């Protein structure tokens, strides 16, 4: 052997695992019939009773089962734990996404339905402009507490933060909004 050349250590030859050919649609239909109600209840429980979102989670789980049908069919005893893990992971992803993305302000059209008087159009425009000066956390707290009328506890639960933090954010958000409105001449100083 020449200097500088290496040899690989002897080992097992790689033999690809053969996976049976499976009719994906039939497999998923069978899995859905067998585990669908259980998975739906599990997802709803993890989502605090939100059955609509639980149905979305179940559909996404079925889509992933369809995608991995060949591998899952080869491991029949592992299907149920795999499905429950997928549901749990999708719910966790849902909760994380809701915490990371601040709620958007409602479009002007929806606020017009609340403030129908024609003389309030200018006021609405000024308030929406003032809200744009606030940071995302402040706008979110104002939307939840003052527009959607969430309580401090509901807002804290929705945002996943302590109630004291919600009170603090609300205080500073209202103070910042008042200052922005005063600068625009909408609120007396």
N, CA, C and O of each residue as an XYZ file, in Angstrom:
756
protein
N       0.843     -1.165      0.000
C       0.000      0.000      0.000
C       0.890      1.229      0.000
O       1.906      1.258      0.693
N       0.519      2.246     -0.770
C       1.312      3.462     -0.870
C       1.114      4.313      0.368
O       0.086      4.239      1.042
N       2.110      5.114      0.647
C       2.009      6.035      1.779
C       0.939      7.079      1.460
O       0.834      7.543      0.325
N       0.169      7.433      2.442
C      -0.850      8.465      2.277
C      -2.196      7.948      1.825
O      -3.163      8.709      1.811
N      -2.297      6.671      1.452
C      -3.615      6.155      1.065
C      -4.236      5.473      2.261
O      -3.552      4.864      3.083
N      -5.536      5.589      2.339
C      -6.257      4.980      3.461
C      -7.207      3.926      2.935
O      -7.668      3.967      1.794
N      -7.476      2.993      3.808
C      -8.490      2.001      3.460
C      -9.641      2.136      4.435
O      -9.452      2.505      5.595
N     -10.794      1.843      3.968
C     -11.964      1.881      4.836
C     -11.977      0.638      5.698
O     -11.598     -0.452      5.269
N     -12.416      0.829      6.903
C     -12.519     -0.312      7.817
C     -13.549     -1.272      7.266
O     -14.563     -0.848      6.711
N     -13.300     -2.557      7.413
C     -14.289     -3.507      6.919
C     -15.593     -3.339      7.690
O     -15.585     -3.102      8.898
N     -16.667     -3.459      7.010
C     -17.975     -3.302      7.649
C     -19.033     -3.993      6.828
O     -18.751     -4.686      5.850
N     -20.264     -3.782      7.259
C     -21.379     -4.391      6.531
C     -21.620     -3.635      5.240
O     -21.508     -2.411      5.180
N     -21.936     -4.355      4.263
C     -22.322     -3.719      3.006
C     -23.711     -3.120      3.194
O     -24.559     -3.714      3.861
N     -23.946     -1.958      2.616
C     -25.242     -1.289      2.742
C     -26.258     -1.994      1.851
O     -26.117     -2.054      0.630
N     -27.275     -2.520      2.502
C     -28.352     -3.176      1.767
C     -29.580     -2.304      1.939
O     -30.078     -2.160      3.056
N     -30.077     -1.725      0.872
C     -31.247     -0.857      1.011
C     -32.451     -1.643      1.520
O     -32.709     -2.776      1.114
N     -33.179     -0.986      2.431
C     -34.390     -1.590      2.981
C     -35.472     -1.528      1.916
O     -35.816     -0.449      1.434
N     -35.991     -2.650      1.563
C     -37.033     -2.659      0.540
C     -38.373     -2.387      1.190
O     -38.724     -2.989      2.206
N     -39.104     -1.485      0.598
C     -40.410     -1.086      1.107
C     -41.453     -1.566      0.117
O     -41.330     -1.335     -1.086
N     -42.471     -2.229      0.618
C     -43.489     -2.732     -0.300
C     -44.215     -1.592     -0.999
O     -44.350     -0.493     -0.461
N     -44.675     -1.879     -2.200
C     -45.467     -0.910     -2.934
C     -46.854     -0.870     -2.294
O     -47.472     -1.914     -2.084
N     -47.341      0.322     -1.986
C     -48.593      0.481     -1.257
C     -49.493      1.448     -2.009
O     -49.033      2.448     -2.561
N     -50.783      1.135     -2.020
C     -51.760      2.082     -2.547
C     -51.959      3.133     -1.455
O     -52.606      2.864     -0.442
N     -51.411      4.313     -1.659
C     -51.419      5.356     -0.635
C     -52.827      5.749     -0.209
O     -53.107      5.905      0.980
N     -53.704      5.905     -1.186
C     -55.064      6.333     -0.863
C     -55.768      5.321      0.035
O     -56.418      5.700      1.009
N     -55.641      4.057     -0.285
C     -56.271      3.012      0.526
C     -55.654      2.979      1.918
O     -56.364      2.846      2.915
N     -54.338      3.100      1.983
C     -53.651      3.085      3.272
C     -54.139      4.239      4.152
O     -54.478      4.032      5.317
N     -54.174      5.450      3.596
C     -54.585      6.614      4.383
C     -56.054      6.507      4.776
O     -56.424      6.877      5.889
N     -56.881      6.011      3.886
C     -58.301      5.838      4.213
C     -58.456      4.866      5.390
O     -59.257      5.105      6.295
N     -57.700      3.787      5.373
C     -57.741      2.812      6.462
C     -57.252      3.435      7.768
O     -57.874      3.269      8.818
N     -56.139      4.148      7.690
C     -55.593      4.817      8.881
C     -56.584      5.850      9.398
O     -56.810      5.952     10.604
N     -57.173      6.611      8.490
C     -58.129      7.655      8.869
C     -59.350      7.040      9.553
O     -59.815      7.548     10.574
N     -59.864      5.948      8.991
C     -61.027      5.279      9.584
C     -60.695      4.718     10.967
O     -61.511      4.783     11.886
N     -59.497      4.173     11.100
C     -59.114      3.524     12.346
C     -58.735      4.531     13.437
O     -59.110      4.351     14.596
N     -57.994      5.590     13.078
C     -57.457      6.501     14.089
C     -58.039      7.909     14.037
O     -57.803      8.698     14.953
N     -58.787      8.244     12.999
C     -59.295      9.602     12.825
C     -60.008     10.184     14.034
O     -59.638     11.266     14.489
N     -61.032      9.498     14.579
C     -61.735     10.063     15.738
C     -60.829     10.253     16.954
O     -60.961     11.243     17.674
N     -59.923      9.328     17.185
C     -58.990      9.455     18.311
C     -58.063     10.652     18.132
O     -57.834     11.423     19.064
N     -57.538     10.792     16.923
C     -56.633     11.902     16.644
C     -57.353     13.244     16.723
O     -56.787     14.228     17.199
N     -58.594     13.284     16.260
C     -59.376     14.520     16.314
C     -59.617     14.947     17.760
O     -59.439     16.116     18.104
N     -60.021     14.002     18.604
C     -60.231     14.326     20.025
C     -58.928     14.757     20.692
O     -58.919     15.692     21.493
N     -57.840     14.085     20.369
C     -56.532     14.418     20.934
C     -56.132     15.839     20.535
O     -55.702     16.627     21.377
N     -56.275     16.161     19.258
C     -55.925     17.504     18.785
C     -56.821     18.559     19.432
O     -56.334     19.612     19.845
N     -58.109     18.292     19.524
C     -59.034     19.259     20.146
C     -58.677     19.494     21.606
O     -58.754     20.619     22.099
N     -58.290     18.432     22.290
C     -57.899     18.578     23.698
C     -56.641     19.445     23.806
O     -56.556     20.307     24.681
N     -55.680     19.223     22.936
C     -54.449     20.025     22.957
C     -54.704     21.477     22.554
O     -53.955     22.373     22.941
N     -55.750     21.701     21.784
C     -56.091     23.046     21.300
C     -57.194     23.697     22.138
O     -57.854     24.629     21.679
N     -57.389     23.216     23.345
C     -58.397     23.776     24.261
C     -59.795     23.818     23.656
O     -60.523     24.798     23.815
N     -60.161     22.745     22.960
C     -61.519     22.615     22.440
C     -61.766     23.272     21.094
O     -62.919     23.363     20.672
N     -60.736     23.733     20.405
C     -60.912     24.355     19.089
C     -61.043     23.245     18.038
O     -60.049     22.804     17.461
N     -62.288     22.801     17.796
C     -62.553     21.675     16.905
C     -62.224     21.997     15.447
O     -61.815     21.115     14.692
N     -62.403     23.253     15.054
C     -62.100     23.624     13.668
C     -60.609     23.490     13.394
O     -60.209     22.931     12.373
N     -59.790     24.001     14.299
C     -58.346     23.866     14.126
C     -57.931     22.402     14.260
O     -57.008     21.954     13.579
N     -58.608     21.655     15.136
C     -58.300     20.223     15.297
C     -58.550     19.473     13.991
O     -57.791     18.571     13.635
N     -59.614     19.845     13.279
C     -59.886     19.222     11.981
C     -58.787     19.552     10.974
O     -58.390     18.704     10.176
N     -58.299     20.795     11.019
C     -57.182     21.170     10.141
C     -55.939     20.340     10.465
O     -55.239     19.875      9.566
N     -55.678     20.162     11.753
C     -54.519     19.365     12.188
C     -54.682     17.924     11.714
O     -53.721     17.316     11.245
N     -55.888     17.373     11.833
C     -56.143     16.007     11.386
C     -55.915     15.874      9.878
O     -55.332     14.890      9.424
N     -56.364     16.841      9.116
C     -56.163     16.800      7.663
C     -54.680     16.855      7.309
O     -54.222     16.137      6.420
N     -53.933     17.705      8.005
C     -52.495     17.792      7.743
C     -51.799     16.488      8.129
O     -50.867     16.055      7.452
N     -52.252     15.862      9.216
C     -51.691     14.574      9.627
C     -51.969     13.514      8.564
O     -51.092     12.713      8.239
N     -53.178     13.509      8.026
C     -53.525     12.551      6.972
C     -52.669     12.793      5.727
O     -52.238     11.842      5.074
N     -52.429     14.047      5.403
C     -51.589     14.364      4.242
C     -50.166     13.853      4.452
O     -49.538     13.339      3.526
N     -49.669     14.000      5.669
C     -48.317     13.507      5.945
C     -48.279     11.976      5.954
O     -47.289     11.373      5.541
N     -49.348     11.360      6.419
C     -49.414      9.895      6.375
C     -49.437      9.419      4.930
O     -48.811      8.413      4.597
N     -50.152     10.132      4.075
C     -50.192      9.780      2.650
C     -48.786      9.879      2.057
O     -48.360      9.015      1.291
N     -48.077     10.945      2.422
C     -46.735     11.161      1.897
C     -45.779     10.042      2.325
O     -44.905      9.642      1.556
N     -45.945      9.540      3.548
C     -45.043      8.521      4.099
C     -45.692      7.131      4.137
O     -45.271      6.264      4.902
N     -46.698      6.933      3.323
C     -47.473      5.680      3.369
C     -46.606      4.446      3.169
O     -46.788      3.449      3.869
N     -45.684      4.491      2.245
C     -44.854      3.302      1.981
C     -44.040      2.919      3.211
O     -43.951      1.738      3.549
N     -43.454      3.889      3.876
C     -42.656      3.585      5.069
C     -43.541      3.148      6.235
O     -43.194      2.227      6.974
N     -44.666      3.802      6.393
C     -45.553      3.455      7.504
C     -46.174      2.073      7.332
O     -46.344      1.340      8.306
N     -46.508      1.725      6.115
C     -47.112      0.412      5.873
C     -46.125     -0.703      6.208
O     -46.535     -1.788      6.620
N     -44.845     -0.449      6.038
C     -43.830     -1.457      6.349
C     -43.666     -1.647      7.858
O     -43.154     -2.673      8.307
N     -44.099     -0.660      8.631
C     -43.966     -0.705     10.091
C     -45.332     -0.533     10.727
O     -45.591      0.461     11.407
N     -46.175     -1.472     10.511
C     -47.579     -1.377     10.923
C     -47.740     -1.059     12.406
O     -48.617     -0.277     12.774
N     -46.912     -1.648     13.259
C     -47.060     -1.437     14.695
C     -46.644     -0.030     15.117
O     -46.936      0.381     16.240
N     -45.972      0.714     14.247
C     -45.479      2.044     14.577
C     -46.373      3.162     14.046
O     -46.053      4.337     14.228
N     -47.474      2.828     13.403
C     -48.323      3.849     12.791
C     -48.986      4.726     13.851
O     -48.931      5.953     13.765
N     -49.602      4.109     14.837
C     -50.332      4.881     15.846
C     -49.430      5.879     16.580
O     -49.790      7.054     16.649
N     -48.279      5.477     17.132
C     -47.425      6.470     17.798
C     -46.946      7.570     16.843
O     -46.824      8.732     17.233
N     -46.678      7.193     15.593
C     -46.238      8.177     14.619
C     -47.327      9.222     14.392
O     -47.042     10.419     14.350
N     -48.564      8.774     14.246
C     -49.683      9.696     14.015
C     -49.879     10.651     15.189
O     -50.058     11.853     14.989
N     -49.844     10.124     16.408
C     -50.030     10.971     17.578
C     -48.876     11.966     17.728
O     -49.086     13.097     18.166
N     -47.673     11.555     17.372
C     -46.527     12.463     17.416
C     -46.686     13.582     16.394
O     -46.383     14.739     16.683
N     -47.159     13.239     15.206
C     -47.375     14.260     14.177
C     -48.426     15.263     14.647
O     -48.240     16.469     14.488
N     -49.520     14.783     15.219
C     -50.567     15.681     15.720
C     -49.987     16.606     16.782
O     -50.199     17.818     16.741
N     -49.266     16.040     17.720
C     -48.694     16.851     18.803
C     -47.742     17.905     18.234
O     -47.799     19.068     18.635
N     -46.882     17.516     17.316
C     -45.932     18.465     16.733
C     -46.637     19.577     15.953
O     -46.215     20.733     16.003
N     -47.697     19.237     15.242
C     -48.451     20.256     14.508
C     -49.120     21.242     15.469
O     -49.164     22.441     15.194
N     -49.635     20.748     16.580
C     -50.249     21.637     17.576
C     -49.187     22.542     18.198
O     -49.421     23.737     18.378
N     -48.046     21.992     18.521
C     -46.955     22.802     19.078
C     -46.553     23.884     18.074
O     -46.365     25.041     18.450
N     -46.422     23.512     16.810
C     -46.094     24.498     15.778
C     -47.153     25.591     15.704
O     -46.830     26.767     15.536
N     -48.423     25.197     15.831
C     -49.528     26.161     15.796
C     -49.405     27.151     16.954
O     -49.540     28.359     16.759
N     -49.147     26.633     18.169
C     -49.017     27.511     19.339
C     -47.817     28.454     19.189
O     -47.909     29.638     19.513
N     -46.715     27.931     18.704
C     -45.524     28.776     18.523
C     -45.783     29.863     17.490
O     -45.386     31.011     17.688
N     -46.430     29.522     16.412
C     -46.706     30.500     15.363
C     -47.602     31.620     15.878
O     -47.415     32.782     15.517
N     -48.558     31.284     16.706
C     -49.461     32.312     17.245
C     -48.732     33.233     18.200
O     -49.055     34.417     18.283
N     -47.748     32.708     18.924
C     -46.999     33.543     19.857
C     -45.991     34.431     19.141
O     -45.717     35.541     19.597
N     -45.443     33.967     18.045
C     -44.419     34.730     17.349
C     -44.992     35.812     16.460
O     -44.396     36.881     16.327
N     -46.151     35.554     15.842
C     -46.736     36.524     14.923
C     -47.694     37.421     15.675
O     -48.681     36.937     16.228
N     -47.425     38.733     15.709
C     -48.405     39.621     16.332
C     -49.661     39.689     15.476
O     -49.612     39.534     14.256
N     -50.759     39.918     16.128
C     -52.011     40.053     15.389
C     -51.977     41.324     14.550
O     -51.516     42.366     15.016
N     -52.450     41.243     13.351
C     -52.518     42.420     12.493
C     -53.709     43.264     12.912
O     -54.707     42.756     13.424
N     -53.581     44.553     12.686
C     -54.723     45.420     12.940
C     -55.808     45.116     11.923
O     -55.531     44.700     10.799
N     -57.022     45.329     12.331
C     -58.126     45.076     11.416
C     -58.092     46.074     10.270
O     -57.697     47.224     10.459
N     -58.495     45.648      9.103
C     -58.541     46.584      7.979
C     -59.539     47.706      8.250
O     -60.483     47.547      9.024
N     -59.316     48.812      7.611
C     -60.165     49.979      7.793
C     -61.618     49.649      7.492
O     -62.514     50.181      8.147
N     -61.873     48.785      6.515
C     -63.247     48.444      6.143
C     -64.010     47.841      7.320
O     -65.191     48.135      7.510
N     -63.342     46.998      8.110
C     -64.021     46.384      9.247
C     -64.303     47.407     10.335
O     -65.339     47.334     10.995
N     -63.405     48.353     10.531
C     -63.642     49.387     11.537
C     -64.756     50.326     11.092
O     -65.479     50.866     11.930
N     -64.903     50.528      9.788
C     -65.994     51.375      9.297
C     -67.346     50.797      9.680
O     -68.295     51.548      9.908
N     -67.449     49.487      9.755
C     -68.711     48.869     10.144
C     -69.047     49.228     11.584
O     -70.222     49.321     11.940
N     -68.026     49.431     12.419
C     -68.248     49.810     13.808
C     -68.559     51.303     13.910
O     -69.483     51.708     14.615
N     -67.782     52.108     13.202
C     -67.963     53.556     13.232
C     -68.629     53.987     11.937
O     -67.950     54.344     10.975
N     -69.948     53.954     11.911
C     -70.657     54.211     10.674
C     -70.924     55.691     10.400
O     -71.211     56.067      9.263
N     -70.834     56.517     11.410
C     -71.151     57.926     11.206
C     -70.120     58.556     10.273
O     -68.923     58.314     10.429
N     -70.572     59.375      9.289
C     -69.644     59.953      8.312
C     -68.622     60.907      8.927
O     -67.510     61.032      8.414
N     -68.985     61.578     10.016
C     -68.053     62.539     10.603
C     -66.887     61.864     11.336
O     -65.935     62.532     11.738
N     -66.964     60.553     11.506
C     -65.879     59.859     12.195
C     -64.822     59.317     11.236
O     -63.826     58.752     11.689
N     -65.006     59.470      9.943
C     -64.035     58.952      8.974
C     -62.663     59.579      9.179
O     -61.647     58.885      9.143
N     -62.634     60.886      9.394
C     -61.362     61.564      9.620
C     -60.750     61.104     10.942
O     -59.546     60.860     11.026
N     -61.580     60.988     11.962
C     -61.095     60.516     13.266
C     -60.505     59.119     13.136
O     -59.439     58.835     13.683
N     -61.197     58.255     12.416
C     -60.715     56.891     12.199
C     -59.352     56.901     11.519
O     -58.447     56.167     11.915
N     -59.211     57.730     10.501
C     -57.946     57.815      9.786
C     -56.829     58.280     10.722
O     -55.725     57.737     10.683
N     -57.103     59.263     11.548
C     -56.095     59.790     12.471
C     -55.722     58.728     13.509
O     -54.544     58.567     13.826
N     -56.706     58.006     14.040
C     -56.428     56.962     15.038
C     -55.593     55.843     14.416
O     -54.622     55.390     15.022
N     -55.956     55.394     13.222
C     -55.174     54.341     12.564
C     -53.753     54.801     12.276
O     -52.808     54.022     12.395
N     -53.602     56.064     11.897
C     -52.265     56.606     11.654
C     -51.466     56.642     12.959
O     -50.280     56.315     12.964
N     -52.091     57.026     14.036
C     -51.418     57.075     15.341
C     -51.027     55.675     15.806
O     -49.961     55.488     16.392
N     -51.877     54.708     15.548
C     -51.561     53.325     15.932
C     -50.307     52.812     15.228
O     -49.594     51.967     15.769
N     -50.039     53.313     14.037
C     -48.857     52.861     13.298
C     -47.560     53.292     13.975
O     -46.507     52.708     13.721
N     -47.627     54.306     14.833
C     -46.432     54.741     15.556
C     -46.072     53.801     16.702
O     -44.933     53.802     17.171
N     -47.027     53.006     17.150
C     -46.771     52.089     18.257
C     -46.010     50.869     17.757
O     -46.039     50.548     16.569
N     -45.327     50.191     18.681
C     -44.645     48.957     18.280
C     -45.663     47.812     18.217
O     -46.806     47.960     18.648
N     -45.233     46.682     17.680
C     -46.145     45.542     17.477
C     -46.781     45.075     18.787
O     -47.974     44.776     18.821
N     -46.000     45.010     19.856
C     -46.539     44.557     21.144
C     -47.642     45.493     21.622
O     -48.684     45.041     22.096
N     -47.415     46.789     21.498
C     -48.413     47.762     21.947
C     -49.684     47.675     21.106
O     -50.790     47.694     21.647
N     -49.531     47.581     19.783
C     -50.717     47.465     18.921
C     -51.500     46.193     19.227
O     -52.731     46.204     19.242
N     -50.786     45.099     19.472
C     -51.448     43.832     19.766
C     -52.249     43.927     21.058
O     -53.396     43.483     21.109
N     -51.660     44.499     22.100
C     -52.362     44.630     23.383
C     -53.583     45.532     23.243
O     -54.644     45.229     23.788
N     -53.441     46.630     22.521
C     -54.588     47.531     22.326
C     -55.694     46.829     21.557
O     -56.869     46.961     21.900
N     -55.329     46.084     20.520
C     -56.345     45.369     19.749
C     -57.077     44.359     20.627
O     -58.306     44.301     20.626
N     -56.313     43.564     21.377
C     -56.933     42.522     22.195
C     -57.806     43.101     23.306
O     -58.939     42.662     23.503
N     -57.275     44.088     24.032
C     -57.981     44.569     25.219
C     -59.059     45.605     24.918
O     -60.101     45.615     25.573
N     -58.827     46.463     23.952
C     -59.760     47.565     23.753
C     -60.665     47.390     22.546
O     -61.776     47.921     22.526
N     -60.214     46.662     21.548
C     -61.089     46.429     20.403
C     -61.839     45.108     20.550
O     -63.058     45.062     20.385
N     -61.111     44.035     20.860
C     -61.743     42.722     21.013
C     -62.270     42.491     22.431
O     -62.941     41.492     22.692
N     -61.968     43.410     23.338
C     -62.458     43.389     24.722
C     -62.041     42.141     25.490
O     -62.832     41.584     26.251
N     -60.803     41.700     25.293
C     -60.257     40.610     26.097
C     -59.969     41.148     27.490
O     -59.607     42.314     27.646
N     -60.130     40.305     28.497
C     -59.716     40.680     29.842
C     -58.197     40.582     29.937
O     -57.540     40.084     29.022
N     -57.647     41.059     31.048
C     -56.204     40.946     31.254
C     -55.805     39.470     31.251
O     -54.804     39.097     30.638
N     -56.585     38.630     31.934
C     -56.273     37.195     32.006
C     -56.345     36.547     30.620
O     -55.484     35.742     30.265
N     -57.363     36.896     29.843
C     -57.492     36.328     28.496
C     -56.347     36.780     27.598
O     -55.812     35.990     26.820
N     -55.977     38.042     27.706
C     -54.865     38.562     26.909
C     -53.568     37.869     27.301
O     -52.769     37.502     26.440
N     -53.359     37.691     28.607
C     -52.148     37.019     29.089
C     -52.083     35.591     28.568
O     -51.030     35.130     28.127
N     -53.210     34.896     28.621
C     -53.245     33.522     28.132
C     -53.006     33.471     26.628
O     -52.265     32.617     26.141
N     -53.631     34.379     25.898
C     -53.491     34.408     24.437
C     -52.047     34.677     24.021
O     -51.545     34.064     23.079
N     -51.383     35.593     24.722
C     -50.020     35.959     24.363
C     -48.975     35.081     25.044
O     -47.804     35.097     24.664
N     -49.397     34.314     26.050
C     -48.457     33.446     26.761
C     -47.501     34.213     27.650
O     -46.341     33.831     27.798
N     -47.988     35.306     28.249
C     -47.162     36.124     29.138
C     -47.917     36.345     30.444
O     -49.132     36.152     30.486
N     -47.227     36.744     31.510
C     -47.909     36.981     32.792
C     -48.884     38.161     32.722
O     -48.726     39.068     31.906
N     -49.887     38.128     33.589
C     -50.896     39.191     33.618
C     -50.264     40.547     33.940
O     -50.682     41.570     33.398
N     -49.273     40.558     34.809
C     -48.589     41.804     35.139
C     -47.925     42.433     33.924
O     -47.923     43.656     33.779
N     -47.372     41.617     33.065
C     -46.752     42.116     31.831
C     -47.810     42.705     30.908
O     -47.570     43.717     30.249
N     -48.985     42.069     30.860
C     -50.079     42.597     30.039
C     -50.492     43.972     30.551
O     -50.679     44.900     29.764
N     -50.634     44.104     31.872
C     -51.021     45.402     32.448
C     -49.991     46.473     32.124
O     -50.340     47.600     31.774
N     -48.723     46.112     32.244
C     -47.653     47.064     31.948
C     -47.680     47.469     30.480
O     -47.590     48.653     30.156
N     -47.803     46.482     29.593
C     -47.840     46.794     28.154
C     -49.051     47.652     27.818
O     -48.955     48.578     27.013
N     -50.194     47.347     28.434
C     -51.406     48.122     28.166
C     -51.230     49.569     28.633
O     -51.625     50.504     27.937
N     -50.640     49.746     29.809
C     -50.414     51.099     30.340
C     -49.559     51.914     29.380
O     -49.918     53.032     29.010
N     -48.417     51.339     28.976
C     -47.508     52.066     28.098
C     -48.084     52.219     26.682
O     -47.807     53.210     26.006
N     -48.871     51.256     26.241
C     -49.489     51.357     24.920
C     -50.507     52.486     24.877
O     -50.537     53.264     23.923
N     -51.334     52.578     25.901
C     -52.347     53.645     25.953
C     -51.655     54.995     26.079
O     -52.069     55.970     25.451
N     -50.611     55.053     26.882
C     -49.870     56.310     27.042
C     -49.237     56.748     25.714
O     -49.285     57.925     25.358
N     -48.648     55.798     24.988
C     -48.035     56.122     23.692
C     -49.092     56.534     22.665
O     -48.874     57.455     21.878
N     -50.237     55.846     22.677
C     -51.315     56.203     21.749
C     -51.858     57.586     22.067
O     -52.108     58.375     21.156
N     -52.043     57.890     23.345
C     -52.541     59.206     23.741
C     -51.574     60.304     23.274
O     -52.001     61.344     22.772
N     -50.278     60.062     23.444
C     -49.273     61.039     23.011
C     -49.343     61.233     21.493
O     -49.287     62.363     21.007
N     -49.466     60.127     20.747
C     -49.550     60.214     19.288
C     -50.809     60.962     18.855
O     -50.782     61.712     17.880
N     -51.903     60.760     19.574
C     -53.151     61.459     19.244
C     -53.068     62.938     19.613
O     -53.610     63.792     18.911
N     -52.385     63.235     20.721
C     -52.200     64.642     21.102
C     -51.384     65.380     20.055
O     -51.683     66.531     19.736
N     -50.355     64.733     19.514
C     -49.527     65.345     18.474
C     -50.338     65.642     17.217
O     -49.999     66.539     16.444
N     -51.401     64.888     17.022
C     -52.260     65.084     15.850
C     -53.455     66.006     16.156
O     -54.276     66.279     15.281
N     -53.539     66.475     17.397
C     -54.601     67.391     17.785
C     -55.945     66.731     18.024
O     -56.971     67.412     18.033
N     -55.963     65.442     18.214
C     -57.220     64.738     18.399
C     -57.624     64.662     19.863
O     -58.815     64.605     20.172
N     -56.661     64.661     20.761
C     -56.938     64.586     22.198
C     -56.390     65.835     22.839
O     -55.265     66.248     22.557
N     -57.194     66.444     23.713
C     -56.761     67.647     24.421
C     -55.625     67.342     25.381
O     -55.584     66.274     25.992
N     -54.700     68.291     25.510
C     -53.551     68.071     26.371
C     -53.844     68.402     27.789
O     -52.971     68.269     28.647
